[in-house]
mmCIF file of C-alpha atoms in Angstrom:
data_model
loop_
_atom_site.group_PDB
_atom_site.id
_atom_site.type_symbol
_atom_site.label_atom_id
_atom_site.label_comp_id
_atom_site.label_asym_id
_atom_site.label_seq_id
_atom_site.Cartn_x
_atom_site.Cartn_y
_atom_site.Cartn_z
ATOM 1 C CA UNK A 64 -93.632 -105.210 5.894
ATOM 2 C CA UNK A 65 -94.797 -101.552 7.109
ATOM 3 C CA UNK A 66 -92.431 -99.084 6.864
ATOM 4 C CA UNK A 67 -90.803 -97.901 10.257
ATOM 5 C CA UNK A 68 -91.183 -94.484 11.290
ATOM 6 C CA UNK A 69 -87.909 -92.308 13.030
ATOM 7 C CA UNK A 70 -86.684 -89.003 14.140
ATOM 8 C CA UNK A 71 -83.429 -87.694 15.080
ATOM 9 C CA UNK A 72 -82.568 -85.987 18.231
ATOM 10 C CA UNK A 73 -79.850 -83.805 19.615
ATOM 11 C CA UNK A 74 -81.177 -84.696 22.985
ATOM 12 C CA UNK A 75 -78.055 -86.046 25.197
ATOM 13 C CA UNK A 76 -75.518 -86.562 22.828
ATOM 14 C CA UNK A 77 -72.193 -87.548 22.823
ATOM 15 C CA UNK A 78 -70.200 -85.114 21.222
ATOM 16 C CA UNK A 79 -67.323 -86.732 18.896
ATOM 17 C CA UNK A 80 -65.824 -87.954 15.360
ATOM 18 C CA UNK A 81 -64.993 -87.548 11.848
ATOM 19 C CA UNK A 82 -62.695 -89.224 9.404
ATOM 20 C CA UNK A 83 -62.113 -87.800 5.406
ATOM 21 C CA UNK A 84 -65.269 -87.336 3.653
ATOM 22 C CA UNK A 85 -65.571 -88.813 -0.083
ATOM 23 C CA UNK A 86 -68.652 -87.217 -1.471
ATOM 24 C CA UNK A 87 -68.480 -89.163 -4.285
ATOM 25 C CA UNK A 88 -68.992 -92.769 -2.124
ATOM 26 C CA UNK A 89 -70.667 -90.677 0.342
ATOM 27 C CA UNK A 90 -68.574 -92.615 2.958
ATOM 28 C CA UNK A 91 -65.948 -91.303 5.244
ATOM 29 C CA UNK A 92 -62.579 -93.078 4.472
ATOM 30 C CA UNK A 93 -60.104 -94.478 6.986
ATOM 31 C CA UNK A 94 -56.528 -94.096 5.880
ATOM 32 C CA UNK A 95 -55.541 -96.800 3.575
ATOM 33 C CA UNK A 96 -52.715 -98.392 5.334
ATOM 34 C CA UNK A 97 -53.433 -102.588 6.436
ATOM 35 C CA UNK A 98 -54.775 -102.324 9.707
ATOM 36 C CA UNK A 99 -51.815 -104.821 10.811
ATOM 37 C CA UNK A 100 -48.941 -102.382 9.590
ATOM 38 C CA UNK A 101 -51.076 -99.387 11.653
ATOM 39 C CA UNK A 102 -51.431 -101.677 14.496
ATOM 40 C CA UNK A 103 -47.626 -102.438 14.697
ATOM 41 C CA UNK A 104 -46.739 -98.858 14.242
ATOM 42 C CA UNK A 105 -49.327 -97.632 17.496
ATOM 43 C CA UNK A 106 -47.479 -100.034 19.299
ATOM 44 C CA UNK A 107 -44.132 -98.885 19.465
ATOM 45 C CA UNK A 108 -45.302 -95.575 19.398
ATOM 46 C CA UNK A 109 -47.564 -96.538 22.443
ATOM 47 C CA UNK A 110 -44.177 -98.056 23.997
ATOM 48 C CA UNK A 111 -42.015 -94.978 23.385
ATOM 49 C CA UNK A 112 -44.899 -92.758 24.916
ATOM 50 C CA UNK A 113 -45.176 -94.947 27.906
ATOM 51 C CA UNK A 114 -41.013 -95.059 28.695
ATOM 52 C CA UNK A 115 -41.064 -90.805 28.232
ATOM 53 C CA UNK A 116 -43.840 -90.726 30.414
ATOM 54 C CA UNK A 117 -42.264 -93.015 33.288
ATOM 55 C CA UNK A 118 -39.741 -90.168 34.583
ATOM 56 C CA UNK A 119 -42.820 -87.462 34.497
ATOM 57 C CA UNK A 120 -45.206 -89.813 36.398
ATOM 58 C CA UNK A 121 -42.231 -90.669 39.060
ATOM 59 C CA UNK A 122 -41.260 -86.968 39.749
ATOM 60 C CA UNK A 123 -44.835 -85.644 39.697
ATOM 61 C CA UNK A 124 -46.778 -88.081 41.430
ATOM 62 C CA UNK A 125 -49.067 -88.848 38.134
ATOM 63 C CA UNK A 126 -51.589 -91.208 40.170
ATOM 64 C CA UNK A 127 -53.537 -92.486 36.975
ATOM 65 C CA UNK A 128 -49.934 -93.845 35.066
ATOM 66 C CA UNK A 129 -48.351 -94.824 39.054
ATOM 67 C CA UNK A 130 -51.830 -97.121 39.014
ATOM 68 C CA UNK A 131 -52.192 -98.298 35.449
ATOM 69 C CA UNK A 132 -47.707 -99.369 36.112
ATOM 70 C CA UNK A 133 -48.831 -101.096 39.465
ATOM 71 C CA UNK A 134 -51.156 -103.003 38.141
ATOM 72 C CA UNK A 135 -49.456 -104.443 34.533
ATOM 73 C CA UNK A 136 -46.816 -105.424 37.734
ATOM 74 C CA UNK A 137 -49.473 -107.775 39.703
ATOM 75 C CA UNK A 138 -50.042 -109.581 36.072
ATOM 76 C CA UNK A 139 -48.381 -112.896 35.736
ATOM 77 C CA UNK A 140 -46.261 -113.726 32.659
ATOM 78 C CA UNK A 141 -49.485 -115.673 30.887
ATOM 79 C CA UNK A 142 -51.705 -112.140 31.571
ATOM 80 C CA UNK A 143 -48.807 -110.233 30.098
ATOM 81 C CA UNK A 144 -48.636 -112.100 27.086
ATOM 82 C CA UNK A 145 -52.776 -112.382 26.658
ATOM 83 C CA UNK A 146 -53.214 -108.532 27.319
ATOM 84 C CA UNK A 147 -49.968 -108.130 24.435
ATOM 85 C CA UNK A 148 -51.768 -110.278 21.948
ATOM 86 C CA UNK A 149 -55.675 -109.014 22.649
ATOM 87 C CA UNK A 150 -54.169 -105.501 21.790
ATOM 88 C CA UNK A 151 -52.165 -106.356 18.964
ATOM 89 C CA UNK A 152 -54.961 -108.362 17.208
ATOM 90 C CA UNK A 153 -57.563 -105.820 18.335
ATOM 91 C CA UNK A 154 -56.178 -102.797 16.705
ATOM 92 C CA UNK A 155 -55.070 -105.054 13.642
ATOM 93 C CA UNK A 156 -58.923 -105.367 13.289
ATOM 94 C CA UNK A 157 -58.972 -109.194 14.272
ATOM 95 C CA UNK A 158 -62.507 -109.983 14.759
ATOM 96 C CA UNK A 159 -61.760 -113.083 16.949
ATOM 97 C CA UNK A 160 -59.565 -110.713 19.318
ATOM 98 C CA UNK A 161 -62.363 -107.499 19.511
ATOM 99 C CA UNK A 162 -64.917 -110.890 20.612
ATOM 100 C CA UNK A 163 -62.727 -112.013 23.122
ATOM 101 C CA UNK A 164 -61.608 -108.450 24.570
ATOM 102 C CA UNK A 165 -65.455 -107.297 24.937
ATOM 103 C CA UNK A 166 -66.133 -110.869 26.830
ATOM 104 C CA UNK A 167 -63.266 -109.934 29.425
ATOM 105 C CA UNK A 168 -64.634 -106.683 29.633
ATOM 106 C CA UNK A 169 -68.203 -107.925 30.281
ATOM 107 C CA UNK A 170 -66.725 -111.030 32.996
ATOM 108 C CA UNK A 171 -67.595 -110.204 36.719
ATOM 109 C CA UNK A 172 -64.303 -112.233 37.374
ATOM 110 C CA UNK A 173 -62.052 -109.319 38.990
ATOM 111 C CA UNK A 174 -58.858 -110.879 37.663
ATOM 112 C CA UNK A 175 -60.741 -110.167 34.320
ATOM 113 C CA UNK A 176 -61.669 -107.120 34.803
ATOM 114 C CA UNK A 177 -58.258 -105.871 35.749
ATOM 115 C CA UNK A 178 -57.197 -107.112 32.093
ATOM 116 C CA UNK A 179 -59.713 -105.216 30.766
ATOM 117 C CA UNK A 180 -59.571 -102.359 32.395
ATOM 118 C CA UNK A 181 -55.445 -102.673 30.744
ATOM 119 C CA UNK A 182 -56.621 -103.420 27.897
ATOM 120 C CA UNK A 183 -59.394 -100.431 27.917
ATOM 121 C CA UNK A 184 -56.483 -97.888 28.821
ATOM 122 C CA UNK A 185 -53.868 -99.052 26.201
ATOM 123 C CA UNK A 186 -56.692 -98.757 23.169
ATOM 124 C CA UNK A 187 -57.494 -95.620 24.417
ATOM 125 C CA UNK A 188 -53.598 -94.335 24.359
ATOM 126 C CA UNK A 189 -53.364 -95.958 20.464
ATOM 127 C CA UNK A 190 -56.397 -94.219 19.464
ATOM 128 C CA UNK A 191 -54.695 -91.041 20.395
ATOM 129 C CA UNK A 192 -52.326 -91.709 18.370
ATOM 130 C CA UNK A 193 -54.392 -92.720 15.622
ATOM 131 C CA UNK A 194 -56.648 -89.339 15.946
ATOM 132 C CA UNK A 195 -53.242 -87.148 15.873
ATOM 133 C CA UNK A 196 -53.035 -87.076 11.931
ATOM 134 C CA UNK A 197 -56.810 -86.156 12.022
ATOM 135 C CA UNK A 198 -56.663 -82.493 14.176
ATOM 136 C CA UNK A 199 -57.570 -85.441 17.170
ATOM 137 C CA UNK A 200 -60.500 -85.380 15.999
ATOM 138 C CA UNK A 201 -62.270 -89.006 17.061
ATOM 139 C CA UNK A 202 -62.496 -91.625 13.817
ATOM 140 C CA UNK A 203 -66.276 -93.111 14.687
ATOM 141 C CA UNK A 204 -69.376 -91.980 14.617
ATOM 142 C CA UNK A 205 -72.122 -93.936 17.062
ATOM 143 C CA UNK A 206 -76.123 -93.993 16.394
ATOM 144 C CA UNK A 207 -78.125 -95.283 19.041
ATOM 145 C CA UNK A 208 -81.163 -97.306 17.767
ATOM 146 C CA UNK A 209 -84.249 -96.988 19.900
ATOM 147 C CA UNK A 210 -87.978 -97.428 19.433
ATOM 148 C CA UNK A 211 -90.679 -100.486 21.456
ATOM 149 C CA UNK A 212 -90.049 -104.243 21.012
ATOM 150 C CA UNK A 213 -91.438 -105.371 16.924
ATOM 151 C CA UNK A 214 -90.923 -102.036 15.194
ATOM 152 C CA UNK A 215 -88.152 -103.094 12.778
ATOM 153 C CA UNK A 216 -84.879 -102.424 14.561
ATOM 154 C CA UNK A 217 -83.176 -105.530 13.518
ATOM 155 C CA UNK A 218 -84.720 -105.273 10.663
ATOM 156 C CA UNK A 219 -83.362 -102.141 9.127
ATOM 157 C CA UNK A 220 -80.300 -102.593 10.746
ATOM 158 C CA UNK A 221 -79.252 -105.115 8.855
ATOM 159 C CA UNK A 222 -80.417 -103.546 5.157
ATOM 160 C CA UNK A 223 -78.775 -99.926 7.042
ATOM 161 C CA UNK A 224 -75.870 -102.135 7.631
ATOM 162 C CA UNK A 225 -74.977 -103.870 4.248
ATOM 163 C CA UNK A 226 -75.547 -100.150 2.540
ATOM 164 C CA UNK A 227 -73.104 -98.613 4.874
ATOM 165 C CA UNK A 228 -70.548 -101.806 4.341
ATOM 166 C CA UNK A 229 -71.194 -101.440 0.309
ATOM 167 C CA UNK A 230 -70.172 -97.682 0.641
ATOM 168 C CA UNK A 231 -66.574 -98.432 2.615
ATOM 169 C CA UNK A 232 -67.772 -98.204 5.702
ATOM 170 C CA UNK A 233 -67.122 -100.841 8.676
ATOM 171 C CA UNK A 234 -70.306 -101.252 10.859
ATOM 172 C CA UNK A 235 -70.369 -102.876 14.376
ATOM 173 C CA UNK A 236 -73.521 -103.700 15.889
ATOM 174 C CA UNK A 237 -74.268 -103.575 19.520
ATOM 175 C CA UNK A 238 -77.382 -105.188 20.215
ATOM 176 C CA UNK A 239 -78.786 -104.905 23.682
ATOM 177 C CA UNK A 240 -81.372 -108.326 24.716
ATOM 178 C CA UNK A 241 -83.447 -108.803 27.677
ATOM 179 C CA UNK A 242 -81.969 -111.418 29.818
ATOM 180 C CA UNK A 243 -82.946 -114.574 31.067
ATOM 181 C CA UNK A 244 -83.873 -115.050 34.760
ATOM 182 C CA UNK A 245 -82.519 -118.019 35.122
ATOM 183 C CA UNK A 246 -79.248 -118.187 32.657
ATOM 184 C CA UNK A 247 -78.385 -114.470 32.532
ATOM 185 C CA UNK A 248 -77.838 -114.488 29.081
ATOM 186 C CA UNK A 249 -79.461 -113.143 25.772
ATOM 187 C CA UNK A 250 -82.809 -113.930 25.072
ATOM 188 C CA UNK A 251 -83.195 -113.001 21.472
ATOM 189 C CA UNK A 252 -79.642 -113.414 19.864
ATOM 190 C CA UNK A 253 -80.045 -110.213 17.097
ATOM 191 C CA UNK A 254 -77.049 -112.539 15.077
ATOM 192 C CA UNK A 255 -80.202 -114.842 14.264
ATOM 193 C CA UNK A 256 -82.336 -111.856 12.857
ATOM 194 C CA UNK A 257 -79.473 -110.381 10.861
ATOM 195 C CA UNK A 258 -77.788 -113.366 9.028
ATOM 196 C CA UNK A 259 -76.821 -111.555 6.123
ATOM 197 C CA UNK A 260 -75.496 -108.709 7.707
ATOM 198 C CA UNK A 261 -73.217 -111.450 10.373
ATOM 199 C CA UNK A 262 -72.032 -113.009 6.742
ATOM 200 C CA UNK A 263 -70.099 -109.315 6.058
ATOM 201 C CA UNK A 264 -66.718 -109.256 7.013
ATOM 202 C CA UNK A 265 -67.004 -105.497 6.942
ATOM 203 C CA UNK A 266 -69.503 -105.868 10.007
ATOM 204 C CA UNK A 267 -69.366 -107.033 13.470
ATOM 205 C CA UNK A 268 -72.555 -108.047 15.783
ATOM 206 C CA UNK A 269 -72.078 -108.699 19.038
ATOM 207 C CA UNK A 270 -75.570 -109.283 21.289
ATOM 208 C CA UNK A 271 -74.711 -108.491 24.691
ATOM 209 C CA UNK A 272 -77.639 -109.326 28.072
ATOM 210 C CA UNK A 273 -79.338 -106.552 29.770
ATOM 211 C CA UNK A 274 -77.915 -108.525 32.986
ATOM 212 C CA UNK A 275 -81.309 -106.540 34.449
ATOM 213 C CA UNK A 276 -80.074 -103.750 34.215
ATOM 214 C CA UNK A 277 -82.244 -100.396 33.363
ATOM 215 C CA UNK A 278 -81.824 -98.175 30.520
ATOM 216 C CA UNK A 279 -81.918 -100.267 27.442
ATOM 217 C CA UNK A 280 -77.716 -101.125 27.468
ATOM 218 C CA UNK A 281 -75.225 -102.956 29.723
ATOM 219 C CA UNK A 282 -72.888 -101.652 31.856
ATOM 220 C CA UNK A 283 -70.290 -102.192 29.398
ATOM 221 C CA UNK A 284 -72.303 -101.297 26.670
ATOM 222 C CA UNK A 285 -69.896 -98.062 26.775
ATOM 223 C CA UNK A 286 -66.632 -99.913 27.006
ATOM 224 C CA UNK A 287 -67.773 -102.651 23.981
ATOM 225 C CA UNK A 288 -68.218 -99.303 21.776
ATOM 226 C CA UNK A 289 -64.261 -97.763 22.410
ATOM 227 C CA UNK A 290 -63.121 -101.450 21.754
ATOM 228 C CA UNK A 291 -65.170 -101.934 18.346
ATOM 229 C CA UNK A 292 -63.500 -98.041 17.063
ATOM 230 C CA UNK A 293 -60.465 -99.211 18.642
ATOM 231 C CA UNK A 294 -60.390 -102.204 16.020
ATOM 232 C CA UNK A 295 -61.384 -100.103 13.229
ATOM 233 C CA UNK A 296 -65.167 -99.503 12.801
ATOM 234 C CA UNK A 297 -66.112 -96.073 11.806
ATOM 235 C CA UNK A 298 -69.718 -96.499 12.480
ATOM 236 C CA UNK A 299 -71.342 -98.205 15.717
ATOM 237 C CA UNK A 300 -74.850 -98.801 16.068
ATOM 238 C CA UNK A 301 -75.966 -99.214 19.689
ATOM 239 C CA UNK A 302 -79.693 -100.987 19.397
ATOM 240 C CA UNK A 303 -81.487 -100.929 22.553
ATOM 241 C CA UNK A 304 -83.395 -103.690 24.072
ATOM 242 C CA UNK A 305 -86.801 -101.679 24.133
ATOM 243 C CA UNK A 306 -88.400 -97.686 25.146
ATOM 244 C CA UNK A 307 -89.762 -96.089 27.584
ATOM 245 C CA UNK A 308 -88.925 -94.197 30.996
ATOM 246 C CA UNK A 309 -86.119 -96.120 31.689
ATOM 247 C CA UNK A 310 -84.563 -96.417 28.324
ATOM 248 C CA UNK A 311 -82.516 -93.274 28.038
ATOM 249 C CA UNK A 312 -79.128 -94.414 28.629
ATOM 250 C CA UNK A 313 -78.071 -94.964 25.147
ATOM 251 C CA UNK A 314 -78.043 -91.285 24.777
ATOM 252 C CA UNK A 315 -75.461 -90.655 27.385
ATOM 253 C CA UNK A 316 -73.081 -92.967 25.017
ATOM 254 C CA UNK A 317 -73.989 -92.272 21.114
ATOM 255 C CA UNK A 318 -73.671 -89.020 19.041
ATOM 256 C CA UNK A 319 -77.146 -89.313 17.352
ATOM 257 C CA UNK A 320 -80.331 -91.286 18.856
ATOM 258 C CA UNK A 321 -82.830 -92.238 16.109
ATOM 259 C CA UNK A 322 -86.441 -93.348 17.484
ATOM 260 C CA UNK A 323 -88.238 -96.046 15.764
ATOM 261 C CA UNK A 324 -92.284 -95.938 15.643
ATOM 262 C CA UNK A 325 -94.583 -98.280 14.562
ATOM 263 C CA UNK A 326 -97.024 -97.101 12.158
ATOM 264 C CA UNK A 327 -99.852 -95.361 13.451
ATOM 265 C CA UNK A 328 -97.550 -94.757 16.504
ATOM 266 C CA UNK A 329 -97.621 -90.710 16.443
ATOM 267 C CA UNK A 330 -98.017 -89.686 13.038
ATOM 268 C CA UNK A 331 -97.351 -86.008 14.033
ATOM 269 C CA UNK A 332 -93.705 -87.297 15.060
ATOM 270 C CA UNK A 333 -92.650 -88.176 11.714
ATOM 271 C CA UNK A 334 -89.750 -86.725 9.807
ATOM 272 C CA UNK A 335 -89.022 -89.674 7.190
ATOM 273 C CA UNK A 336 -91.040 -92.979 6.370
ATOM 274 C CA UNK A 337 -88.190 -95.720 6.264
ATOM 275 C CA UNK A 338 -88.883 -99.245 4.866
ATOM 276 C CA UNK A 339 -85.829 -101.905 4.942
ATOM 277 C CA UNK A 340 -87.785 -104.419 2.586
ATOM 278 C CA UNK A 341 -88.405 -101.755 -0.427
ATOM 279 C CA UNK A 342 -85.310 -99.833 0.704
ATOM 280 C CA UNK A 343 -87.280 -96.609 0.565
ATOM 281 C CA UNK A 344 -86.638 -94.084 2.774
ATOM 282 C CA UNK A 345 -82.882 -95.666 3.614
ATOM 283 C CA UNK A 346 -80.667 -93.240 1.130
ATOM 284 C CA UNK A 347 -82.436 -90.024 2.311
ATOM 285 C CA UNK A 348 -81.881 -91.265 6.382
ATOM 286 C CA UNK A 349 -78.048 -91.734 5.368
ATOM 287 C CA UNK A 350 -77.738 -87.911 4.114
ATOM 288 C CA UNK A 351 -79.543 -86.628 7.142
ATOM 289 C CA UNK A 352 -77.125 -88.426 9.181
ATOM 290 C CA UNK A 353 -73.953 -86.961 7.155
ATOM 291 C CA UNK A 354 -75.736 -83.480 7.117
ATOM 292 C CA UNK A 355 -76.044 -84.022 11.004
ATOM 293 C CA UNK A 356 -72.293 -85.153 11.976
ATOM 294 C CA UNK A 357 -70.594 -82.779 9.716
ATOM 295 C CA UNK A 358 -73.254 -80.048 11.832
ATOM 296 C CA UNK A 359 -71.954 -81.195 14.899
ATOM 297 C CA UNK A 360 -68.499 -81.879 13.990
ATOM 298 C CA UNK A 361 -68.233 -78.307 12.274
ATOM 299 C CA UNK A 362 -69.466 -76.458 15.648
ATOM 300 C CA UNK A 363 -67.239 -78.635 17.350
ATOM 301 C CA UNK A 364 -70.560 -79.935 19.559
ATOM 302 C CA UNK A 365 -69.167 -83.679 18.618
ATOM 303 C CA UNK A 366 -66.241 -83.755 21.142
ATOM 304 C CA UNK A 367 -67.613 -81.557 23.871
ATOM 305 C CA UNK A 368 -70.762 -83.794 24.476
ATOM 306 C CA UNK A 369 -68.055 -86.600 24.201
ATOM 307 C CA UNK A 370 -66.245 -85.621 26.827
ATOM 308 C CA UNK A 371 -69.348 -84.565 28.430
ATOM 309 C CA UNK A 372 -70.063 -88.293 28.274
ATOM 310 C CA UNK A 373 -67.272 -89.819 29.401
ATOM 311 C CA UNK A 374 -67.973 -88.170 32.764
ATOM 312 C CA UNK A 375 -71.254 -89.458 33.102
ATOM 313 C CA UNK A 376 -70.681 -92.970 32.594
ATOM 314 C CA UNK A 377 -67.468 -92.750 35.196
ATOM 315 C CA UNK A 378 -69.771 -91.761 37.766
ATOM 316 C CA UNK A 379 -72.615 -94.183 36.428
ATOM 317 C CA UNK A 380 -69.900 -97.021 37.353
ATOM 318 C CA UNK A 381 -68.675 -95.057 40.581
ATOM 319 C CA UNK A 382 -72.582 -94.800 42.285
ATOM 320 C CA UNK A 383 -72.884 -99.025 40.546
ATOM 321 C CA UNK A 384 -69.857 -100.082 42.588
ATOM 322 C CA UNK A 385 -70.843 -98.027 45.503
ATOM 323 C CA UNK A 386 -74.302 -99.472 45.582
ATOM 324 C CA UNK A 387 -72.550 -103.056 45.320
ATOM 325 C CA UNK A 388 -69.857 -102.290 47.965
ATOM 326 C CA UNK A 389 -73.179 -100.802 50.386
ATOM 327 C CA UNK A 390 -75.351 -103.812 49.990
ATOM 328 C CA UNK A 391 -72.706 -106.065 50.814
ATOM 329 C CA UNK A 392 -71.297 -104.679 53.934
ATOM 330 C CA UNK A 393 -71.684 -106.853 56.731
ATOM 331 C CA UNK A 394 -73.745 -104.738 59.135
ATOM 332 C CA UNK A 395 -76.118 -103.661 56.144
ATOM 333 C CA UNK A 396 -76.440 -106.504 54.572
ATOM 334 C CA UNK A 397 -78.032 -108.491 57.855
ATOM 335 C CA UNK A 398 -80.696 -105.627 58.134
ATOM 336 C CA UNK A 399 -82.074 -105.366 54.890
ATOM 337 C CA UNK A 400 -84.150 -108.076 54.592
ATOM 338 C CA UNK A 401 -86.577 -106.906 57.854
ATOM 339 C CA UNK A 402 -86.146 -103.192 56.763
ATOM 340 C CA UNK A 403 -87.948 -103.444 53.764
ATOM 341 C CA UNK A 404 -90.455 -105.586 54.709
ATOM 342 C CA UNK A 405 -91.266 -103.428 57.328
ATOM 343 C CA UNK A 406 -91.325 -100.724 54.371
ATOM 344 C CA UNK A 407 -93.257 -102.659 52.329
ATOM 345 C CA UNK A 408 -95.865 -103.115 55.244
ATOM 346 C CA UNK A 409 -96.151 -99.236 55.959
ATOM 347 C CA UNK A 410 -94.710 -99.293 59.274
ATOM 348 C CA UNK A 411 -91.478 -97.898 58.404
ATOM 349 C CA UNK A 412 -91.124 -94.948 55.903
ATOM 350 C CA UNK A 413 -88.405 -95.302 53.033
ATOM 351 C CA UNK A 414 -87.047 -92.495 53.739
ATOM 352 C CA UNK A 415 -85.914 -93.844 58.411
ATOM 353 C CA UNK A 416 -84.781 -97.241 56.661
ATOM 354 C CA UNK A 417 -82.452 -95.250 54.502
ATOM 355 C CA UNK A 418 -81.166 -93.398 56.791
ATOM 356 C CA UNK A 419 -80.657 -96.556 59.191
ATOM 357 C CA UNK A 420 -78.953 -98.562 56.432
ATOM 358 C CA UNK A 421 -76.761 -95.639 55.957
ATOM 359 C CA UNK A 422 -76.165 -94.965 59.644
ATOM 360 C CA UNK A 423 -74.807 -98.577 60.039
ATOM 361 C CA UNK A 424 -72.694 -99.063 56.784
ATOM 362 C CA UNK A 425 -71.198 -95.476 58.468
ATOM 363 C CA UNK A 426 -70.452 -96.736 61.867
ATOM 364 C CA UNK A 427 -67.277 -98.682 62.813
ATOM 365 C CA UNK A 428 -67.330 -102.243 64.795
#
């Protein structure tokens, strides 16, 4: 097979991570205590946090802990127990419990995704805890995977993947699929084109549907990564379903973006020749990646453009929900349909039709 052709950018990323480096494995090492014991541990420390935080949140009016306390409340005594045993299981690195937690986070069901937005919080508050040891410096490192439809991604993920797992490392894999029209779900199923890499128990591959959405990930393409690091993998690799214009979204959610070419596809754009049949190419792309976090990480350009991040993606979901809470508002809703055909036929500007929409979803009946 040709080799595959990448580059590196520090174009939009996402500034964050580090764990203990062994340059003798060349792997970073998590601390060596079972994942269960750890997992046990975060809880009651998570507990203890929560009850010192209760008085603070009462007497200063803390809206974010008031909320997150209002709504464990509205959860019955079954969603209790489910959200208890999804984040004991998911930070004791249960691979059945990280599967089911990024399904509820993915369901449009809004009982669901009040558990997962729980759930979210709580793995966020452990990982905290976990980082403390660590200067709080985050335990993950994310590469987004990029590059048109047949130039190898799969591919070389999966040869990438078993050298990372051979070093120590654990790898999830987020692969982004078009969707079908008429199911909704994944097209391709990257599990099929990476069999040996599913086989690892050191890896994790979940294939997730573009649900039509633009910019080569899912709307909870953001929330599957914090729940894979939140059950333990250091390194998350975000493949995109294709590029182009529209496929820039990844880099609002990964620390390092690598674009695949196919051969003859720019040679003048080359910085390493990669082949994941012959293995050439694959050692030398693993040291520019070390050279490149422990850059970041050193000028401390890892957690800014991580925080940096964070805010993006809360308004992504803020102007997502808007758009969805617009559309289906009573008054608008009844007028779209003749607005934009009377757009489409050029006798009404985009521009009036907007501003009609928006003058009705702004008056009150």
């Amino acid at each position: 097979m040709a080799a595959w052709l990448w580059r590196w950018s520090r174009w939009g990323l996402a500034g964050r991570h580090s764990l203990s480096w062994a340059p003798r494995s060349g792997a970073w090492r998590p601390s060596p205590m079972s994942r269960m014991g750890a997992a046990r541990g975060l809880l009651e420390a998570a507990r203890r946090q929560t009850a010192r935080a209760q008085p603070r949140s009462l007497s200063s009016g803390s809206a974010a802990v008031r909320e997150q306390q209002l709504l464990t409340e509205t959860l019955t005594e079954w969603e209790k127990r489910l959200l208890e045993r999804l984040v004991g299981g998911l930070l004791g690195g249960q691979r059945a419990c990280l599967a089911e937690s990024i399904t509820m986070v993915e369901s449009s069901a809004k009982h669901k995704k009040l558990l997962g937005q729980l759930l979210l919080q709580r793995v966020l508050t452990f990982q905290k805890e976990r980082e403390g040891p660590n200067g709080k410096k985050p335990l993950s490192f994310r590469v987004g995977l990029s590059g048109p439809p047949g130039a190898g991604k799969s591919t070389f993920i999966e040869t990438f993947g078993k050298m990372l797992t051979g070093k120590g490392h654990k790898v999830a894999v987020l692969a982004v699929d078009p969707s079908s029209q008429t199911s909704g779900g994944s097209l391709l199923g990257d599990k099929t084109r990476m069999t040996e890499l599913a086989r690892d128990m050191n890896a994790y591959i979940r294939p997730s549907p573009t649900l039509g959405m633009l910019g080569g990930v899912t709307r909870t393409t953001n929330e599957a990564i914090i729940l894979c690091e939140g059950a333990g993998y250091d390194l998350v690799l975000v493949e995109t379903v294709g590029v182009g214009q529209s496929e820039f979204a990844v880099a609002d959610m990964v620390d390092m973006l690598i674009l695949f070419i196919p051969p003859a596809g720019g040679d003048e754009l080359q910085v390493l020749s990669v082949s994941s049949k012959t293995g050439e190419g694959i050692p030398e792309l693993w040291e520019k990646i070390v050279e490149f976090h422990t850059s970041i990480l050193a000028s401390g350009e890892l957690q800014i453009n991580r925080q940096k991040q964070q805010k993006v993606w809360m308004w992504s979901l803020i102007k997502e929900n808007v758009t969805e809470y617009f559309c289906n508002h009573p008054t608008v809703r009844n007028q779209i349909p003749s607005l934009e055909d009377k757009v489409v036929s050029g006798d009404l500007t985009p521009g009036l039709a907007a501003d009609i929409l928006l003058k009705a979803f702004s008056t009150k009946e």
